[in-house]
Amino acid sequence: MGGEPGELYELHLEREEIEALHNPVLIVALDGYIDAGSGVRLAVEHLLGTLPNTVIGTFDIDQLIDYRARRPILTYQQNAFTAYQQPELTVRVLTDADGAAFLLLSGPEPDGQWERFIAAVGQIADRFAVRLTVGLMAIPMGVPHTRPTGMSSHATRPGLLPTQEDWLGVIQVPGHAVGLLEYRFGRAGRDAIGFAAHVPHYIARSDYPETARTLVQATADATGLLLPTTELDAAAAKVRAELAKQIEDNAEVADVVTALEQQYDAYAAATGQSLLAQSAPLPTADELGAQFEAFLADREPPTA
């Protein structure tokens, strides 16, 4: 566990794109913790698929990942191993639609050495004079997909985000690297914010592009970056149509969604605001119905 934080990563400073960086935003989007609806993964794939990007830094994955806990995929074909999906934890520079450069740290959440990892990210933030760090998450909630997607947001100091109601009070949650990074950055005087999109719990195991769209748009609104969402809009509309058809064909599922809608609307009417940050009791698996479970299973990626 010893060693300097800088030993965990290497920056490729020969890249010409480095020269374009000036007080950039740093987006942190890690796999391995809660990612309901695959919102964070889809957001990363969308940004990398639509914006120019170059890897400028790599972390020593062997120091950070427990391979036996999260075994990478080996492809076996014609009596031989033919491919290996090597885990990568990278820093990329991306360029938004207006030509502004920003940084994206993505890959698997470290299984160990969190403090060294966060210290290393802090060194990178200082090296490039990062003006704001944005952490992304997606969490399951008792909300219907037919209402606006909610968002929990937090910051290391007042003024970084609009004033919002303190609806949770004091709670304790399982530790995660993105949350700890925000905490450590705040104690070090660095500006950082976090967004956690609320995903209807009954589709949390499926790809839900609306979650990614919400995270990308929230990041754009908070940072001033021009981040495209057109492809995510289209993908989200397609999934909404699929869900509408499923609900139409299954009265039991329709009853569950209707109950969540009534709960959402009652809260909105009582408080004068959307249920953007309100947790609710989750229906049981029996309430969701066998057909809906089958629908979710069909949409899940195959597991190795």
mmCIF file of C-alpha atoms in Angstrom:
data_model
loop_
_atom_site.group_PDB
_atom_site.id
_atom_site.type_symbol
_atom_site.label_atom_id
_atom_site.label_comp_id
_atom_site.label_asym_id
_atom_site.label_seq_id
_atom_site.Cartn_x
_atom_site.Cartn_y
_atom_site.Cartn_z
ATOM 1 C CA MET A 1 0.000 0.000 0.000
ATOM 2 C CA GLY A 2 3.031 2.248 0.129
ATOM 3 C CA GLY A 3 4.497 4.458 -2.539
ATOM 4 C CA GLU A 4 3.710 7.882 -3.905
ATOM 5 C CA PRO A 5 0.334 8.537 -5.551
ATOM 6 C CA GLY A 6 2.074 9.477 -8.785
ATOM 7 C CA GLU A 7 3.311 5.913 -9.122
ATOM 8 C CA LEU A 8 -0.280 4.869 -9.816
ATOM 9 C CA TYR A 9 -0.583 6.735 -13.100
ATOM 10 C CA GLU A 10 1.282 8.022 -16.109
ATOM 11 C CA LEU A 11 0.424 11.184 -18.010
ATOM 12 C CA HIS A 12 1.222 11.251 -21.718
ATOM 13 C CA LEU A 13 2.240 14.861 -21.968
ATOM 14 C CA GLU A 14 3.506 14.573 -25.506
ATOM 15 C CA ARG A 15 -0.066 14.790 -26.756
ATOM 16 C CA GLU A 16 -0.801 18.036 -28.588
ATOM 17 C CA GLU A 17 -4.271 18.136 -27.046
ATOM 18 C CA ILE A 18 -2.740 19.008 -23.676
ATOM 19 C CA GLU A 19 -1.986 22.500 -24.948
ATOM 20 C CA ALA A 20 -5.700 23.150 -25.467
ATOM 21 C CA LEU A 21 -6.514 22.592 -21.803
ATOM 22 C CA HIS A 22 -7.175 25.700 -19.753
ATOM 23 C CA ASN A 23 -8.825 25.311 -16.318
ATOM 24 C CA PRO A 24 -10.857 22.354 -17.579
ATOM 25 C CA VAL A 25 -13.759 20.489 -16.026
ATOM 26 C CA LEU A 26 -12.983 16.942 -14.854
ATOM 27 C CA ILE A 27 -15.824 14.409 -15.128
ATOM 28 C CA VAL A 28 -15.414 11.276 -13.004
ATOM 29 C CA ALA A 29 -17.481 8.284 -14.150
ATOM 30 C CA LEU A 30 -16.468 4.940 -12.640
ATOM 31 C CA ASP A 31 -17.885 1.408 -12.947
ATOM 32 C CA GLY A 32 -18.264 -1.034 -10.114
ATOM 33 C CA TYR A 33 -20.616 0.630 -7.651
ATOM 34 C CA ILE A 34 -24.309 1.395 -8.197
ATOM 35 C CA ASP A 35 -25.079 2.135 -11.837
ATOM 36 C CA ALA A 36 -28.839 1.728 -12.148
ATOM 37 C CA GLY A 37 -30.019 1.622 -15.723
ATOM 38 C CA SER A 38 -26.351 1.574 -16.767
ATOM 39 C CA GLY A 39 -26.662 5.344 -16.748
ATOM 40 C CA VAL A 40 -23.008 6.130 -16.091
ATOM 41 C CA ARG A 41 -21.744 3.547 -18.571
ATOM 42 C CA LEU A 42 -24.100 4.773 -21.274
ATOM 43 C CA ALA A 43 -23.128 8.389 -20.605
ATOM 44 C CA VAL A 44 -19.428 7.558 -20.990
ATOM 45 C CA GLU A 45 -20.024 5.559 -24.166
ATOM 46 C CA HIS A 46 -22.100 8.406 -25.571
ATOM 47 C CA LEU A 47 -19.493 11.090 -24.850
ATOM 48 C CA LEU A 48 -16.681 8.988 -26.296
ATOM 49 C CA GLY A 49 -18.771 8.093 -29.332
ATOM 50 C CA THR A 50 -19.837 11.624 -30.183
ATOM 51 C CA LEU A 51 -16.944 13.888 -29.161
ATOM 52 C CA PRO A 52 -13.273 13.937 -30.245
ATOM 53 C CA ASN A 53 -11.164 12.379 -27.494
ATOM 54 C CA THR A 54 -7.636 11.228 -26.754
ATOM 55 C CA VAL A 55 -6.198 9.229 -23.852
ATOM 56 C CA ILE A 56 -3.720 11.425 -21.984
ATOM 57 C CA GLY A 57 -3.268 9.394 -18.818
ATOM 58 C CA THR A 58 -3.448 5.796 -17.646
ATOM 59 C CA PHE A 59 -3.576 4.250 -14.187
ATOM 60 C CA ASP A 60 -1.662 1.117 -13.194
ATOM 61 C CA ILE A 61 -4.659 -1.197 -13.141
ATOM 62 C CA ASP A 62 -2.685 -4.061 -11.554
ATOM 63 C CA GLN A 63 -2.358 -2.015 -8.366
ATOM 64 C CA LEU A 64 -6.026 -1.117 -8.157
ATOM 65 C CA ILE A 65 -8.172 -4.027 -9.339
ATOM 66 C CA ASP A 66 -8.973 -7.360 -7.669
ATOM 67 C CA TYR A 67 -9.149 -9.602 -10.721
ATOM 68 C CA ARG A 68 -10.704 -12.477 -8.778
ATOM 69 C CA ALA A 69 -13.562 -10.264 -7.588
ATOM 70 C CA ARG A 70 -14.235 -8.841 -11.063
ATOM 71 C CA ARG A 71 -12.805 -11.283 -13.550
ATOM 72 C CA PRO A 72 -12.072 -9.714 -16.964
ATOM 73 C CA ILE A 73 -13.425 -11.473 -20.044
ATOM 74 C CA LEU A 74 -11.281 -13.916 -22.007
ATOM 75 C CA THR A 75 -12.537 -15.018 -25.417
ATOM 76 C CA TYR A 76 -12.034 -18.685 -26.306
ATOM 77 C CA GLN A 77 -12.450 -19.655 -29.944
ATOM 78 C CA GLN A 78 -11.327 -22.608 -32.042
ATOM 79 C CA ASN A 79 -9.329 -24.231 -29.249
ATOM 80 C CA ALA A 80 -7.435 -21.070 -28.329
ATOM 81 C CA PHE A 81 -7.773 -17.901 -26.273
ATOM 82 C CA THR A 82 -8.146 -15.183 -28.894
ATOM 83 C CA ALA A 83 -8.901 -11.972 -26.998
ATOM 84 C CA TYR A 84 -8.728 -10.369 -23.559
ATOM 85 C CA GLN A 85 -10.804 -7.427 -22.383
ATOM 86 C CA GLN A 86 -8.148 -5.704 -20.307
ATOM 87 C CA PRO A 87 -9.571 -3.319 -17.711
ATOM 88 C CA GLU A 88 -8.522 0.294 -18.262
ATOM 89 C CA LEU A 89 -8.727 3.276 -15.947
ATOM 90 C CA THR A 90 -7.919 6.283 -18.089
ATOM 91 C CA VAL A 91 -7.964 10.053 -18.274
ATOM 92 C CA ARG A 92 -9.064 11.414 -21.629
ATOM 93 C CA VAL A 93 -9.275 14.908 -23.016
ATOM 94 C CA LEU A 94 -12.497 15.542 -24.914
ATOM 95 C CA THR A 95 -13.666 18.549 -26.918
ATOM 96 C CA ASP A 96 -17.263 19.719 -26.620
ATOM 97 C CA ALA A 97 -19.440 21.029 -29.444
ATOM 98 C CA ASP A 98 -18.079 24.540 -28.938
ATOM 99 C CA GLY A 99 -14.415 23.498 -28.992
ATOM 100 C CA ALA A 100 -13.884 23.605 -25.214
ATOM 101 C CA ALA A 101 -11.617 20.879 -23.826
ATOM 102 C CA PHE A 102 -12.472 18.908 -20.693
ATOM 103 C CA LEU A 103 -11.221 15.782 -18.937
ATOM 104 C CA LEU A 104 -12.966 12.447 -18.401
ATOM 105 C CA LEU A 105 -11.745 9.890 -15.868
ATOM 106 C CA SER A 106 -13.478 6.581 -16.546
ATOM 107 C CA GLY A 107 -13.043 2.876 -15.952
ATOM 108 C CA PRO A 108 -13.490 0.465 -13.047
ATOM 109 C CA GLU A 109 -13.751 1.787 -9.517
ATOM 110 C CA PRO A 110 -10.547 0.746 -7.694
ATOM 111 C CA ASP A 111 -10.974 -2.227 -5.377
ATOM 112 C CA GLY A 112 -8.239 -0.953 -3.089
ATOM 113 C CA GLN A 113 -5.840 1.921 -2.414
ATOM 114 C CA TRP A 114 -8.633 4.493 -2.529
ATOM 115 C CA GLU A 115 -6.661 7.133 -0.686
ATOM 116 C CA ARG A 116 -3.666 6.824 -3.021
ATOM 117 C CA PHE A 117 -5.984 6.837 -6.024
ATOM 118 C CA ILE A 118 -7.756 9.983 -4.844
ATOM 119 C CA ALA A 119 -4.438 11.659 -4.072
ATOM 120 C CA ALA A 120 -3.319 10.814 -7.595
ATOM 121 C CA VAL A 121 -6.489 12.298 -9.091
ATOM 122 C CA GLY A 122 -5.829 15.370 -6.986
ATOM 123 C CA GLN A 123 -2.355 15.648 -8.496
ATOM 124 C CA ILE A 124 -3.871 15.456 -11.969
ATOM 125 C CA ALA A 125 -6.453 18.093 -11.053
ATOM 126 C CA ASP A 126 -3.713 20.395 -9.815
ATOM 127 C CA ARG A 127 -1.493 19.703 -12.831
ATOM 128 C CA PHE A 128 -4.207 20.923 -15.203
ATOM 129 C CA ALA A 129 -5.747 23.529 -12.856
ATOM 130 C CA VAL A 130 -9.118 21.780 -12.977
ATOM 131 C CA ARG A 131 -11.810 24.321 -12.129
ATOM 132 C CA LEU A 132 -14.565 21.845 -11.247
ATOM 133 C CA THR A 133 -14.826 18.083 -10.749
ATOM 134 C CA VAL A 134 -18.149 16.399 -11.545
ATOM 135 C CA GLY A 135 -18.959 12.901 -10.262
ATOM 136 C CA LEU A 136 -21.685 10.833 -11.927
ATOM 137 C CA MET A 137 -23.874 8.081 -10.457
ATOM 138 C CA ALA A 138 -27.253 6.441 -11.072
ATOM 139 C CA ILE A 139 -29.333 4.984 -8.244
ATOM 140 C CA PRO A 140 -32.587 2.971 -8.130
ATOM 141 C CA MET A 141 -35.598 4.756 -6.644
ATOM 142 C CA GLY A 142 -39.314 4.141 -6.147
ATOM 143 C CA VAL A 143 -40.391 6.451 -8.959
ATOM 144 C CA PRO A 144 -42.294 5.875 -12.217
ATOM 145 C CA HIS A 145 -40.645 6.187 -15.624
ATOM 146 C CA THR A 146 -43.613 8.252 -16.802
ATOM 147 C CA ARG A 147 -42.576 11.265 -14.732
ATOM 148 C CA PRO A 148 -39.512 13.543 -15.056
ATOM 149 C CA THR A 149 -36.244 11.883 -14.073
ATOM 150 C CA GLY A 150 -35.177 13.000 -10.618
ATOM 151 C CA MET A 151 -31.683 13.945 -9.581
ATOM 152 C CA SER A 152 -29.830 14.125 -6.279
ATOM 153 C CA SER A 153 -27.029 16.675 -6.341
ATOM 154 C CA HIS A 154 -24.389 17.739 -3.842
ATOM 155 C CA ALA A 155 -21.337 19.971 -3.725
ATOM 156 C CA THR A 156 -18.231 20.692 -1.678
ATOM 157 C CA ARG A 157 -19.359 24.238 -0.908
ATOM 158 C CA PRO A 158 -22.426 26.467 -1.229
ATOM 159 C CA GLY A 159 -22.800 28.323 -4.507
ATOM 160 C CA LEU A 160 -21.641 25.563 -6.822
ATOM 161 C CA LEU A 161 -25.226 24.359 -7.323
ATOM 162 C CA PRO A 162 -28.622 26.042 -6.977
ATOM 163 C CA THR A 163 -30.077 26.000 -3.477
ATOM 164 C CA GLN A 164 -32.157 22.881 -2.861
ATOM 165 C CA GLU A 165 -34.295 21.415 -0.106
ATOM 166 C CA ASP A 166 -32.558 19.210 2.471
ATOM 167 C CA TRP A 167 -35.010 16.310 2.175
ATOM 168 C CA LEU A 168 -32.778 13.520 3.505
ATOM 169 C CA GLY A 169 -31.311 14.908 6.697
ATOM 170 C CA VAL A 170 -28.448 12.763 8.012
ATOM 171 C CA ILE A 171 -27.992 9.304 6.509
ATOM 172 C CA GLN A 172 -25.131 6.879 6.087
ATOM 173 C CA VAL A 173 -24.482 5.135 2.783
ATOM 174 C CA PRO A 174 -21.943 2.530 1.628
ATOM 175 C CA GLY A 175 -18.625 4.116 0.785
ATOM 176 C CA HIS A 176 -17.659 4.528 -2.852
ATOM 177 C CA ALA A 177 -14.637 6.028 -4.546
ATOM 178 C CA VAL A 178 -16.493 8.843 -6.332
ATOM 179 C CA GLY A 179 -18.133 9.977 -3.106
ATOM 180 C CA LEU A 180 -14.888 9.772 -1.151
ATOM 181 C CA LEU A 181 -13.115 11.732 -3.883
ATOM 182 C CA GLU A 182 -15.699 14.516 -3.575
ATOM 183 C CA TYR A 183 -15.273 14.508 0.198
ATOM 184 C CA ARG A 184 -11.463 14.650 0.043
ATOM 185 C CA PHE A 185 -11.523 17.301 -2.664
ATOM 186 C CA GLY A 186 -13.823 19.438 -0.535
ATOM 187 C CA ARG A 187 -11.503 19.151 2.464
ATOM 188 C CA ALA A 188 -8.608 20.182 0.216
ATOM 189 C CA GLY A 189 -10.463 23.277 -1.016
ATOM 190 C CA ARG A 190 -11.165 21.954 -4.514
ATOM 191 C CA ASP A 191 -14.550 22.573 -6.104
ATOM 192 C CA ALA A 192 -16.488 19.381 -6.787
ATOM 193 C CA ILE A 193 -20.105 18.447 -7.365
ATOM 194 C CA GLY A 194 -21.941 15.156 -7.772
ATOM 195 C CA PHE A 195 -25.054 14.037 -9.619
ATOM 196 C CA ALA A 196 -27.011 10.852 -8.961
ATOM 197 C CA ALA A 197 -29.850 10.239 -11.406
ATOM 198 C CA HIS A 198 -32.933 8.471 -10.030
ATOM 199 C CA VAL A 199 -33.839 5.351 -11.987
ATOM 200 C CA PRO A 200 -37.174 3.527 -11.614
ATOM 201 C CA HIS A 201 -36.239 0.472 -9.601
ATOM 202 C CA TYR A 202 -38.169 -1.873 -11.863
ATOM 203 C CA ILE A 203 -35.869 -1.100 -14.790
ATOM 204 C CA ALA A 204 -32.659 -0.585 -12.830
ATOM 205 C CA ARG A 205 -31.096 -3.754 -14.242
ATOM 206 C CA SER A 206 -31.749 -2.781 -17.856
ATOM 207 C CA ASP A 207 -30.087 -0.202 -20.068
ATOM 208 C CA TYR A 208 -32.095 2.993 -19.575
ATOM 209 C CA PRO A 209 -30.753 5.762 -21.852
ATOM 210 C CA GLU A 210 -32.913 8.414 -20.193
ATOM 211 C CA THR A 211 -30.610 8.133 -17.177
ATOM 212 C CA ALA A 212 -27.528 8.857 -19.270
ATOM 213 C CA ARG A 213 -29.295 11.730 -21.009
ATOM 214 C CA THR A 214 -30.189 13.252 -17.635
ATOM 215 C CA LEU A 215 -26.615 12.943 -16.342
ATOM 216 C CA VAL A 216 -25.106 14.455 -19.494
ATOM 217 C CA GLN A 217 -27.590 17.345 -19.494
ATOM 218 C CA ALA A 218 -27.060 18.052 -15.793
ATOM 219 C CA THR A 219 -23.303 18.134 -16.359
ATOM 220 C CA ALA A 220 -23.716 20.517 -19.280
ATOM 221 C CA ASP A 221 -25.984 22.815 -17.277
ATOM 222 C CA ALA A 222 -23.605 22.913 -14.299
ATOM 223 C CA THR A 223 -20.380 23.402 -16.255
ATOM 224 C CA GLY A 224 -21.337 25.371 -19.349
ATOM 225 C CA LEU A 225 -20.017 22.624 -21.622
ATOM 226 C CA LEU A 226 -21.967 21.981 -24.837
ATOM 227 C CA LEU A 227 -22.596 18.250 -24.680
ATOM 228 C CA PRO A 228 -24.793 16.582 -27.322
ATOM 229 C CA THR A 229 -27.774 14.465 -26.275
ATOM 230 C CA THR A 230 -29.517 13.831 -29.612
ATOM 231 C CA GLU A 231 -28.585 10.158 -29.811
ATOM 232 C CA LEU A 232 -29.540 9.597 -26.187
ATOM 233 C CA ASP A 233 -32.867 11.357 -26.791
ATOM 234 C CA ALA A 234 -33.637 8.922 -29.595
ATOM 235 C CA ALA A 235 -32.556 5.877 -27.576
ATOM 236 C CA ALA A 236 -34.611 7.027 -24.586
ATOM 237 C CA ALA A 237 -37.705 7.487 -26.764
ATOM 238 C CA LYS A 238 -37.315 3.953 -28.101
ATOM 239 C CA VAL A 239 -37.125 2.471 -24.603
ATOM 240 C CA ARG A 240 -40.146 4.507 -23.488
ATOM 241 C CA ALA A 241 -42.125 3.051 -26.379
ATOM 242 C CA GLU A 242 -41.050 -0.474 -25.390
ATOM 243 C CA LEU A 243 -42.103 0.145 -21.802
ATOM 244 C CA ALA A 244 -45.458 1.560 -22.905
ATOM 245 C CA LYS A 245 -46.121 -1.579 -24.938
ATOM 246 C CA GLN A 246 -45.147 -3.808 -22.018
ATOM 247 C CA ILE A 247 -47.459 -1.929 -19.664
ATOM 248 C CA GLU A 248 -50.294 -2.072 -22.189
ATOM 249 C CA ASP A 249 -49.931 -5.839 -22.409
ATOM 250 C CA ASN A 250 -49.646 -6.508 -18.669
ATOM 251 C CA ALA A 251 -52.315 -5.252 -16.281
ATOM 252 C CA GLU A 252 -50.268 -6.193 -13.211
ATOM 253 C CA VAL A 253 -47.318 -4.110 -14.350
ATOM 254 C CA ALA A 254 -49.666 -1.271 -15.234
ATOM 255 C CA ASP A 255 -51.039 -1.333 -11.678
ATOM 256 C CA VAL A 256 -47.540 -1.044 -10.206
ATOM 257 C CA VAL A 257 -46.666 1.918 -12.427
ATOM 258 C CA THR A 258 -50.020 3.584 -11.706
ATOM 259 C CA ALA A 259 -49.425 3.249 -7.963
ATOM 260 C CA LEU A 260 -46.015 4.895 -8.306
ATOM 261 C CA GLU A 261 -47.533 7.673 -10.418
ATOM 262 C CA GLN A 262 -50.167 8.350 -7.760
ATOM 263 C CA GLN A 263 -47.502 8.436 -5.072
ATOM 264 C CA TYR A 264 -45.367 10.797 -7.138
ATOM 265 C CA ASP A 265 -48.275 13.096 -7.958
ATOM 266 C CA ALA A 266 -49.504 13.171 -4.353
ATOM 267 C CA TYR A 267 -46.071 14.265 -3.183
ATOM 268 C CA ALA A 268 -45.871 16.926 -5.899
ATOM 269 C CA ALA A 269 -49.317 18.256 -5.000
ATOM 270 C CA ALA A 270 -48.537 18.334 -1.269
ATOM 271 C CA THR A 271 -45.170 20.037 -1.579
ATOM 272 C CA GLY A 272 -45.536 22.034 -4.767
ATOM 273 C CA GLN A 273 -42.480 20.391 -6.298
ATOM 274 C CA SER A 274 -41.598 17.331 -8.321
ATOM 275 C CA LEU A 275 -40.644 14.130 -6.587
ATOM 276 C CA LEU A 276 -37.057 14.629 -7.679
ATOM 277 C CA ALA A 277 -35.407 13.362 -4.552
ATOM 278 C CA GLN A 278 -37.979 11.322 -2.731
ATOM 279 C CA SER A 279 -37.328 7.690 -1.904
ATOM 280 C CA ALA A 280 -40.306 5.372 -1.602
ATOM 281 C CA PRO A 281 -40.989 1.791 -0.503
ATOM 282 C CA LEU A 282 -40.188 -0.607 -3.280
ATOM 283 C CA PRO A 283 -42.828 -3.038 -4.561
ATOM 284 C CA THR A 284 -42.041 -6.701 -4.135
ATOM 285 C CA ALA A 285 -40.938 -8.947 -6.934
ATOM 286 C CA ASP A 286 -44.400 -10.542 -6.881
ATOM 287 C CA GLU A 287 -45.968 -7.171 -7.537
ATOM 288 C CA LEU A 288 -43.850 -6.658 -10.598
ATOM 289 C CA GLY A 289 -45.134 -9.856 -12.168
ATOM 290 C CA ALA A 290 -43.450 -12.690 -13.977
ATOM 291 C CA GLN A 291 -43.895 -11.193 -17.425
ATOM 292 C CA PHE A 292 -42.183 -7.965 -16.457
ATOM 293 C CA GLU A 293 -39.291 -9.885 -14.939
ATOM 294 C CA ALA A 294 -38.970 -11.764 -18.221
ATOM 295 C CA PHE A 295 -38.947 -8.452 -20.066
ATOM 296 C CA LEU A 296 -36.093 -7.202 -17.900
ATOM 297 C CA ALA A 297 -34.149 -10.417 -18.410
ATOM 298 C CA ASP A 298 -34.494 -10.079 -22.170
ATOM 299 C CA ARG A 299 -32.987 -6.594 -22.057
ATOM 300 C CA GLU A 300 -30.026 -7.513 -19.858
ATOM 301 C CA PRO A 301 -26.644 -8.059 -21.537
ATOM 302 C CA PRO A 302 -25.440 -11.676 -21.418
ATOM 303 C CA THR A 303 -23.177 -12.510 -18.493
ATOM 304 C CA ALA A 304 -20.008 -14.527 -18.865
#
